Short mmCIF file of N, CA, C and O in Angstrom, two decimals:
data_model
loop_
_atom_site.label_atom_id
_atom_site.label_comp_id
_atom_site.label_asym_id
_atom_site.label_seq_id
_atom_site.Cartn_x
_atom_site.Cartn_y
_atom_site.Cartn_z
N UNK A 4 -17.53 4.88 10.78
CA UNK A 4 -15.83 4.49 10.38
C UNK A 4 -15.59 4.61 9.24
O UNK A 4 -14.10 4.86 9.46
N UNK A 5 -16.25 5.46 8.18
CA UNK A 5 -15.78 6.04 7.36
C UNK A 5 -14.41 7.39 7.21
O UNK A 5 -13.45 7.39 6.94
N UNK A 6 -15.53 8.24 8.54
CA UNK A 6 -14.40 9.81 8.53
C UNK A 6 -12.78 8.76 9.80
O UNK A 6 -12.21 9.73 9.34
N UNK A 7 -12.54 7.49 10.54
CA UNK A 7 -11.90 7.17 10.79
C UNK A 7 -10.55 6.56 9.61
O UNK A 7 -9.80 6.44 9.78
N UNK A 8 -11.18 5.88 9.52
CA UNK A 8 -10.91 5.71 7.65
C UNK A 8 -10.22 6.43 6.67
O UNK A 8 -9.33 6.60 6.44
N UNK A 9 -10.71 7.47 6.76
CA UNK A 9 -10.25 8.72 5.83
C UNK A 9 -9.80 9.67 6.35
O UNK A 9 -8.40 10.43 5.72
N UNK A 10 -9.57 9.33 7.97
CA UNK A 10 -8.23 11.33 8.06
C UNK A 10 -7.33 9.48 9.28
O UNK A 10 -6.80 10.65 10.17
N UNK A 11 -7.60 8.36 9.26
CA UNK A 11 -6.33 7.99 9.24
C UNK A 11 -4.84 8.55 9.75
O UNK A 11 -4.45 7.43 11.16
N UNK A 12 -4.49 9.05 8.62
CA UNK A 12 -2.91 9.85 9.07
C UNK A 12 -3.01 10.71 10.37
O UNK A 12 -1.69 10.76 10.74
N UNK A 13 -4.00 11.26 10.44
CA UNK A 13 -4.69 12.53 10.82
C UNK A 13 -4.57 12.14 12.20
O UNK A 13 -4.56 11.94 13.37
N UNK A 14 -5.58 11.27 12.51
CA UNK A 14 -5.00 10.36 13.61
C UNK A 14 -3.84 9.15 13.95
O UNK A 14 -3.58 10.17 16.03
N UNK A 15 -3.60 9.12 13.38
CA UNK A 15 -2.69 8.83 13.78
C UNK A 15 -0.89 9.20 14.31
O UNK A 15 -0.74 8.65 15.23
N UNK A 16 -1.09 10.32 13.89
CA UNK A 16 -0.23 11.37 13.97
C UNK A 16 -0.87 12.08 15.47
O UNK A 16 -0.12 12.32 16.12
N UNK A 17 -1.49 12.20 15.88
CA UNK A 17 -2.95 12.67 16.82
C UNK A 17 -1.66 11.55 18.02
O UNK A 17 -1.54 12.33 18.89
N UNK A 18 -1.76 10.94 18.02
CA UNK A 18 -2.05 9.53 18.56
C UNK A 18 -1.02 9.28 19.08
O UNK A 18 -0.50 9.45 20.59
N UNK A 19 0.59 9.51 18.00
CA UNK A 19 1.81 9.04 18.49
C UNK A 19 1.98 11.04 19.30
O UNK A 19 3.32 10.29 19.98
N UNK A 20 1.19 12.43 18.68
CA UNK A 20 1.92 13.09 19.92
C UNK A 20 1.50 12.81 21.26
O UNK A 20 2.56 13.15 22.12
N UNK A 21 0.12 12.63 21.37
CA UNK A 21 0.15 12.05 23.24
C UNK A 21 1.10 11.89 23.48
O UNK A 21 0.87 11.64 24.78
N UNK A 22 1.28 10.24 22.84
CA UNK A 22 1.44 8.69 23.23
C UNK A 22 2.85 9.17 23.96
O UNK A 22 4.02 9.29 24.89
N UNK A 23 3.68 10.13 22.75
CA UNK A 23 4.62 10.57 23.30
C UNK A 23 4.84 11.96 24.89
O UNK A 23 6.25 11.97 25.15
N UNK A 24 4.37 12.56 23.65
CA UNK A 24 3.39 13.51 25.50
C UNK A 24 3.96 13.43 26.98
O UNK A 24 3.56 13.46 28.27
N UNK A 25 2.32 11.66 26.89
CA UNK A 25 2.59 10.71 27.93
C UNK A 25 3.65 10.24 28.65
O UNK A 25 3.32 10.21 29.22
N UNK A 26 4.55 10.15 28.22
CA UNK A 26 5.81 9.42 28.37
C UNK A 26 6.95 10.08 28.43
O UNK A 26 7.15 10.41 29.92
N UNK A 27 7.03 11.59 27.91
CA UNK A 27 8.29 12.83 28.84
C UNK A 27 7.19 12.79 30.30
O UNK A 27 7.69 12.97 30.83
N UNK A 28 5.40 13.00 29.84
CA UNK A 28 4.35 13.42 32.00
C UNK A 28 4.79 12.19 32.88
O UNK A 28 5.43 12.65 33.77
N UNK A 29 5.05 10.36 31.84
CA UNK A 29 5.63 9.48 33.17
C UNK A 29 7.22 10.07 33.62
O UNK A 29 7.07 9.47 34.56
N UNK A 30 8.00 10.24 32.98
CA UNK A 30 8.90 10.07 33.34
C UNK A 30 9.40 11.64 34.65
O UNK A 30 10.08 11.44 35.12
N UNK A 31 7.96 12.27 34.18
CA UNK A 31 8.13 13.51 35.24
C UNK A 31 7.63 13.11 36.80
O UNK A 31 8.06 13.34 37.82
N UNK A 32 6.42 12.48 36.15
CA UNK A 32 5.60 12.36 37.59
C UNK A 32 6.88 11.37 38.47
O UNK A 32 6.84 11.47 39.75
N UNK A 33 7.72 10.56 37.67
CA UNK A 33 8.35 9.37 37.89
C UNK A 33 10.11 10.07 39.09
O UNK A 33 10.44 9.35 40.20
N UNK A 34 10.29 10.44 38.39
CA UNK A 34 11.67 11.90 39.01
C UNK A 34 11.38 13.55 39.31
O UNK A 34 11.81 13.54 40.37
N UNK A 35 10.19 13.26 38.70
CA UNK A 35 10.52 14.65 38.78
C UNK A 35 9.75 15.13 40.04
O UNK A 35 9.71 15.81 41.13
N UNK A 36 7.73 14.52 40.19
CA UNK A 36 6.87 14.45 41.53
C UNK A 36 7.50 13.12 41.60
O UNK A 36 6.88 13.51 43.59
N UNK A 37 7.80 12.80 41.71
CA UNK A 37 8.67 11.15 42.90
C UNK A 37 6.78 11.26 43.41
O UNK A 37 6.71 10.44 44.40
N UNK A 38 6.32 10.45 42.58
CA UNK A 38 4.28 10.55 42.76
C UNK A 38 4.06 9.28 42.18
O UNK A 38 4.49 8.99 40.93
N UNK A 39 3.84 8.13 42.56
CA UNK A 39 3.11 6.66 42.66
C UNK A 39 1.56 7.03 41.60
O UNK A 39 2.07 6.43 40.23
N UNK A 40 1.08 8.22 42.08
CA UNK A 40 -0.37 7.76 41.20
C UNK A 40 -0.41 8.76 40.05
O UNK A 40 -0.81 8.33 39.20
N UNK A 41 0.17 9.59 39.61
CA UNK A 41 0.92 10.55 38.62
C UNK A 41 1.48 9.80 37.34
O UNK A 41 1.25 10.28 36.19
N UNK A 42 2.92 8.84 38.73
CA UNK A 42 2.96 8.46 37.37
C UNK A 42 2.54 6.46 37.10
O UNK A 42 2.02 6.09 35.37
N UNK A 43 1.19 6.16 37.41
CA UNK A 43 0.49 5.41 36.99
C UNK A 43 -0.68 6.08 36.20
O UNK A 43 -1.54 4.82 35.09
N UNK A 44 -1.24 6.75 36.37
CA UNK A 44 -2.28 7.49 35.78
C UNK A 44 -1.24 7.95 34.54
O UNK A 44 -2.02 7.85 33.02
N UNK A 45 -0.53 8.33 34.44
CA UNK A 45 1.18 9.55 33.05
C UNK A 45 0.97 7.04 32.44
O UNK A 45 0.53 7.50 30.88
N UNK A 46 0.49 6.14 33.18
CA UNK A 46 0.84 5.01 32.78
C UNK A 46 -0.13 4.29 31.54
O UNK A 46 0.54 4.10 30.61
N UNK A 47 -1.36 4.84 32.00
CA UNK A 47 -2.28 4.76 31.82
C UNK A 47 -3.17 5.67 30.86
O UNK A 47 -3.22 5.41 29.62
N UNK A 48 -2.34 6.55 30.82
CA UNK A 48 -2.36 6.99 29.96
C UNK A 48 -1.85 7.53 28.41
O UNK A 48 -2.23 7.34 26.93
N UNK A 49 -0.79 6.93 28.25
CA UNK A 49 0.27 6.04 27.61
C UNK A 49 -0.65 4.97 26.58
O UNK A 49 -0.66 5.06 25.10
N UNK A 50 -0.92 4.18 27.84
CA UNK A 50 -1.80 2.07 26.76
C UNK A 50 -2.61 3.73 25.93
O UNK A 50 -2.74 3.05 25.16
N UNK A 51 -3.16 4.59 27.06
CA UNK A 51 -5.07 4.65 26.13
C UNK A 51 -4.52 4.96 25.27
O UNK A 51 -5.24 5.13 23.75
N UNK A 52 -3.40 5.94 24.79
CA UNK A 52 -3.03 6.83 23.42
C UNK A 52 -2.61 6.52 22.72
O UNK A 52 -1.69 6.72 21.27
N UNK A 53 -0.82 5.40 22.92
CA UNK A 53 -0.11 4.85 22.05
C UNK A 53 0.36 3.53 22.14
O UNK A 53 -1.18 3.31 21.02
N UNK A 54 -0.66 2.63 22.39
CA UNK A 54 0.00 1.23 22.10
C UNK A 54 -1.42 0.58 21.15
O UNK A 54 -1.96 -0.21 20.61
N UNK A 55 -2.38 0.49 22.22
CA UNK A 55 -4.19 0.04 22.17
C UNK A 55 -4.45 1.10 21.47
O UNK A 55 -5.45 0.20 20.31
N UNK A 56 -4.81 2.44 20.52
CA UNK A 56 -5.37 2.54 19.87
C UNK A 56 -4.78 2.97 18.33
O UNK A 56 -5.30 2.25 17.78
N UNK A 57 -3.81 2.99 18.32
CA UNK A 57 -3.00 1.73 17.29
C UNK A 57 -2.99 1.03 16.69
O UNK A 57 -3.27 0.79 15.78
N UNK A 58 -3.00 -0.38 17.67
CA UNK A 58 -3.62 -1.92 17.36
C UNK A 58 -4.27 -2.05 17.22
O UNK A 58 -5.08 -2.19 15.57
N UNK A 59 -5.65 -0.80 17.97
CA UNK A 59 -7.45 -0.79 17.01
C UNK A 59 -7.57 -0.36 15.32
O UNK A 59 -8.02 -1.03 14.86
N UNK A 60 -6.92 0.80 15.27
CA UNK A 60 -6.89 1.23 14.14
C UNK A 60 -6.64 0.93 13.24
O UNK A 60 -6.80 -0.29 11.47
N UNK A 61 -5.19 0.21 12.91
CA UNK A 61 -4.72 -0.83 11.67
C UNK A 61 -5.44 -2.47 11.94
O UNK A 61 -6.03 -2.65 10.70
N UNK A 62 -6.50 -2.10 12.50
CA UNK A 62 -7.07 -3.85 12.46
C UNK A 62 -8.28 -3.48 11.63
O UNK A 62 -8.50 -3.63 11.00
N UNK A 63 -8.73 -1.65 12.47
CA UNK A 63 -10.29 -1.85 11.29
C UNK A 63 -9.56 -1.11 10.03
O UNK A 63 -10.59 -1.50 8.69
N UNK A 64 -8.31 -1.31 9.25
CA UNK A 64 -7.81 -0.48 8.58
C UNK A 64 -8.21 -1.61 7.43
O UNK A 64 -8.30 -1.56 6.41
N UNK A 65 -7.63 -2.44 8.11
CA UNK A 65 -7.44 -4.61 7.91
C UNK A 65 -8.32 -4.58 6.89
O UNK A 65 -8.77 -4.90 6.86
N UNK A 66 -9.00 -4.04 7.97
CA UNK A 66 -10.43 -5.09 8.37
C UNK A 66 -11.50 -4.43 6.73
O UNK A 66 -12.00 -5.12 5.73
N UNK A 67 -11.47 -3.07 7.02
CA UNK A 67 -12.02 -2.06 5.59
C UNK A 67 -11.08 -2.51 4.67
O UNK A 67 -11.72 -2.67 3.53
N UNK A 68 -10.03 -2.36 4.28
CA UNK A 68 -9.41 -2.76 2.93
C UNK A 68 -9.47 -4.00 2.94
O UNK A 68 -8.55 -4.24 1.55
N UNK A 69 -9.69 -4.48 3.42
CA UNK A 69 -8.65 -5.56 3.10
C UNK A 69 -7.48 -6.50 2.78
O UNK A 69 -7.34 -7.10 1.66
N UNK A 70 -6.17 -5.32 3.28
CA UNK A 70 -5.47 -5.52 2.16
C UNK A 70 -4.09 -5.48 3.13
O UNK A 70 -5.04 -4.22 3.98
N UNK A 71 -2.99 -5.07 3.56
CA UNK A 71 -1.89 -5.07 3.99
C UNK A 71 -1.22 -3.53 3.33
O UNK A 71 -0.36 -3.83 2.77
N UNK A 72 -1.06 -2.55 3.40
CA UNK A 72 -1.52 -1.06 2.46
C UNK A 72 0.07 -0.83 3.82
O UNK A 72 0.38 -1.03 4.62
N UNK A 73 -0.09 0.56 2.97
CA UNK A 73 1.10 0.76 3.19
C UNK A 73 0.77 1.73 5.32
O UNK A 73 1.15 1.96 6.49
N UNK A 74 -0.42 1.74 5.49
CA UNK A 74 -1.20 2.77 6.90
C UNK A 74 -0.47 1.06 7.94
O UNK A 74 0.32 1.67 8.43
N UNK A 75 -0.85 0.41 7.43
CA UNK A 75 -1.33 -0.76 8.16
C UNK A 75 0.90 -1.53 8.53
O UNK A 75 0.28 -1.67 9.90
N UNK A 76 1.37 -1.05 6.89
CA UNK A 76 2.47 -1.50 7.64
C UNK A 76 3.70 -0.69 8.51
O UNK A 76 3.93 -1.66 9.43
N UNK A 77 3.09 0.54 8.23
CA UNK A 77 3.18 1.71 9.73
C UNK A 77 3.32 0.75 10.81
O UNK A 77 4.59 1.24 11.64
N UNK A 78 2.13 0.75 10.99
CA UNK A 78 1.03 0.63 12.30
C UNK A 78 2.38 -0.92 12.98
O UNK A 78 2.94 -0.89 14.07
N UNK A 79 2.62 -1.37 12.18
CA UNK A 79 2.91 -2.73 12.66
C UNK A 79 4.36 -2.38 12.47
O UNK A 79 5.54 -3.00 13.40
N UNK A 80 5.02 -1.14 11.72
CA UNK A 80 6.59 -1.04 12.61
C UNK A 80 6.69 0.52 13.70
O UNK A 80 7.83 -0.09 14.07
N UNK A 81 6.38 0.91 14.07
CA UNK A 81 5.65 1.23 15.57
C UNK A 81 5.79 0.85 16.14
O UNK A 81 6.19 0.51 17.20
N UNK A 82 4.91 -0.23 16.87
CA UNK A 82 4.45 -2.07 16.95
C UNK A 82 5.55 -2.59 17.31
O UNK A 82 6.45 -2.59 18.55
N UNK A 83 6.58 -2.93 15.76
CA UNK A 83 7.15 -3.58 16.43
C UNK A 83 9.19 -2.95 16.81
O UNK A 83 9.33 -3.26 17.40
N UNK A 84 8.97 -1.68 16.42
CA UNK A 84 9.76 -0.79 17.45
C UNK A 84 9.45 -0.65 18.38
O UNK A 84 10.07 -1.20 19.28
N UNK A 85 8.91 -0.71 18.95
CA UNK A 85 8.41 -0.42 20.53
C UNK A 85 9.18 -1.46 21.35
O UNK A 85 8.89 -1.48 22.53
N UNK A 86 8.00 -2.62 20.61
CA UNK A 86 9.05 -4.59 21.59
C UNK A 86 10.03 -4.57 20.79
O UNK A 86 10.79 -5.27 21.65
N UNK A 87 11.23 -3.53 20.61
CA UNK A 87 12.36 -4.53 19.88
C UNK A 87 13.07 -3.38 20.40
O UNK A 87 13.35 -2.71 21.03
N UNK A 88 13.52 -2.38 19.39
CA UNK A 88 14.73 -1.00 19.60
C UNK A 88 14.28 -0.12 20.57
O UNK A 88 14.87 0.60 20.79
N UNK A 89 12.73 0.30 20.26
CA UNK A 89 12.34 1.40 21.21
C UNK A 89 12.22 0.98 22.88
O UNK A 89 12.85 1.64 23.97
N UNK A 90 12.53 0.00 23.23
CA UNK A 90 12.66 -0.65 24.90
C UNK A 90 14.29 -0.50 24.59
O UNK A 90 14.24 0.61 26.07
N UNK A 91 15.02 -0.10 24.51
CA UNK A 91 15.96 -0.25 24.75
C UNK A 91 16.26 1.45 24.70
O UNK A 91 17.23 2.44 25.92
N UNK A 92 16.23 2.88 24.16
CA UNK A 92 15.91 3.61 23.82
C UNK A 92 15.17 4.50 24.67
O UNK A 92 15.16 5.22 25.26
N UNK A 93 13.56 3.20 25.75
CA UNK A 93 12.83 4.07 26.55
C UNK A 93 14.34 4.06 28.18
O UNK A 93 14.44 4.63 28.67
N UNK A 94 15.18 2.94 28.17
CA UNK A 94 15.77 2.11 28.72
C UNK A 94 16.63 3.96 29.01
O UNK A 94 17.55 4.62 30.25
N UNK A 95 17.44 3.91 27.81
CA UNK A 95 18.30 5.56 27.75
C UNK A 95 18.21 6.74 28.32
O UNK A 95 17.94 7.37 29.60
N UNK A 96 15.79 7.05 27.47
CA UNK A 96 15.38 8.43 27.86
C UNK A 96 15.24 8.30 29.40
O UNK A 96 15.06 9.06 30.51
N UNK A 97 15.39 6.65 30.23
CA UNK A 97 14.76 6.95 31.85
C UNK A 97 15.72 6.76 32.32
O UNK A 97 16.31 8.32 33.43
N UNK A 98 17.16 7.05 32.13
CA UNK A 98 18.29 6.81 32.58
C UNK A 98 18.87 8.65 32.63
O UNK A 98 18.64 9.91 33.67
N UNK A 99 18.55 9.31 31.13
CA UNK A 99 18.40 10.30 31.45
C UNK A 99 17.63 11.71 31.44
O UNK A 99 18.07 11.82 32.42
N UNK A 100 16.23 11.06 31.79
CA UNK A 100 15.24 11.49 32.69
C UNK A 100 15.54 11.30 35.03
O UNK A 100 15.40 12.39 35.42
N UNK A 101 16.03 10.20 34.82
CA UNK A 101 16.27 10.57 36.29
C UNK A 101 17.58 10.74 37.14
O UNK A 101 17.80 11.97 37.98
N UNK A 102 18.37 11.42 35.65
CA UNK A 102 19.57 12.36 35.75
C UNK A 102 18.76 13.96 36.14
O UNK A 102 19.62 15.02 36.57
N UNK A 103 18.57 14.19 34.54
CA UNK A 103 18.48 15.71 34.70
C UNK A 103 16.86 16.15 35.93
O UNK A 103 17.80 17.18 36.32
N UNK A 104 15.85 14.54 36.07
CA UNK A 104 14.92 15.48 36.99
C UNK A 104 16.24 15.14 38.34
O UNK A 104 15.19 15.85 39.53
N UNK A 105 16.83 14.25 39.11
CA UNK A 105 17.53 13.92 40.71
C UNK A 105 18.03 15.62 41.40
O UNK A 105 19.26 15.63 42.00
N UNK A 106 18.85 16.91 40.05
CA UNK A 106 19.22 17.75 40.50
C UNK A 106 19.20 18.33 41.52
O UNK A 106 17.32 18.49 42.23
#
């Protein structure tokens, strides 16, 4: 667990990159491949690389530090952004992907 806490910023960055990659693959699977199976797989990959581990890392960090530090605050911001403004951004990205892959 101490390794997780020591490397928390690197892990968060890697998870965020994987989440964005799975988001782009999800859009490609939906509009480029037109595959429900790959869309579902990429949706699960997004949950596994994005939301779930970030929340778990925030909880573990708070449990170890017993305070709301910058790391926990950043995770709350990322999750909060995703639940508010991020939805609008994803809709725009979805429309862009639909137009891009329907050519």
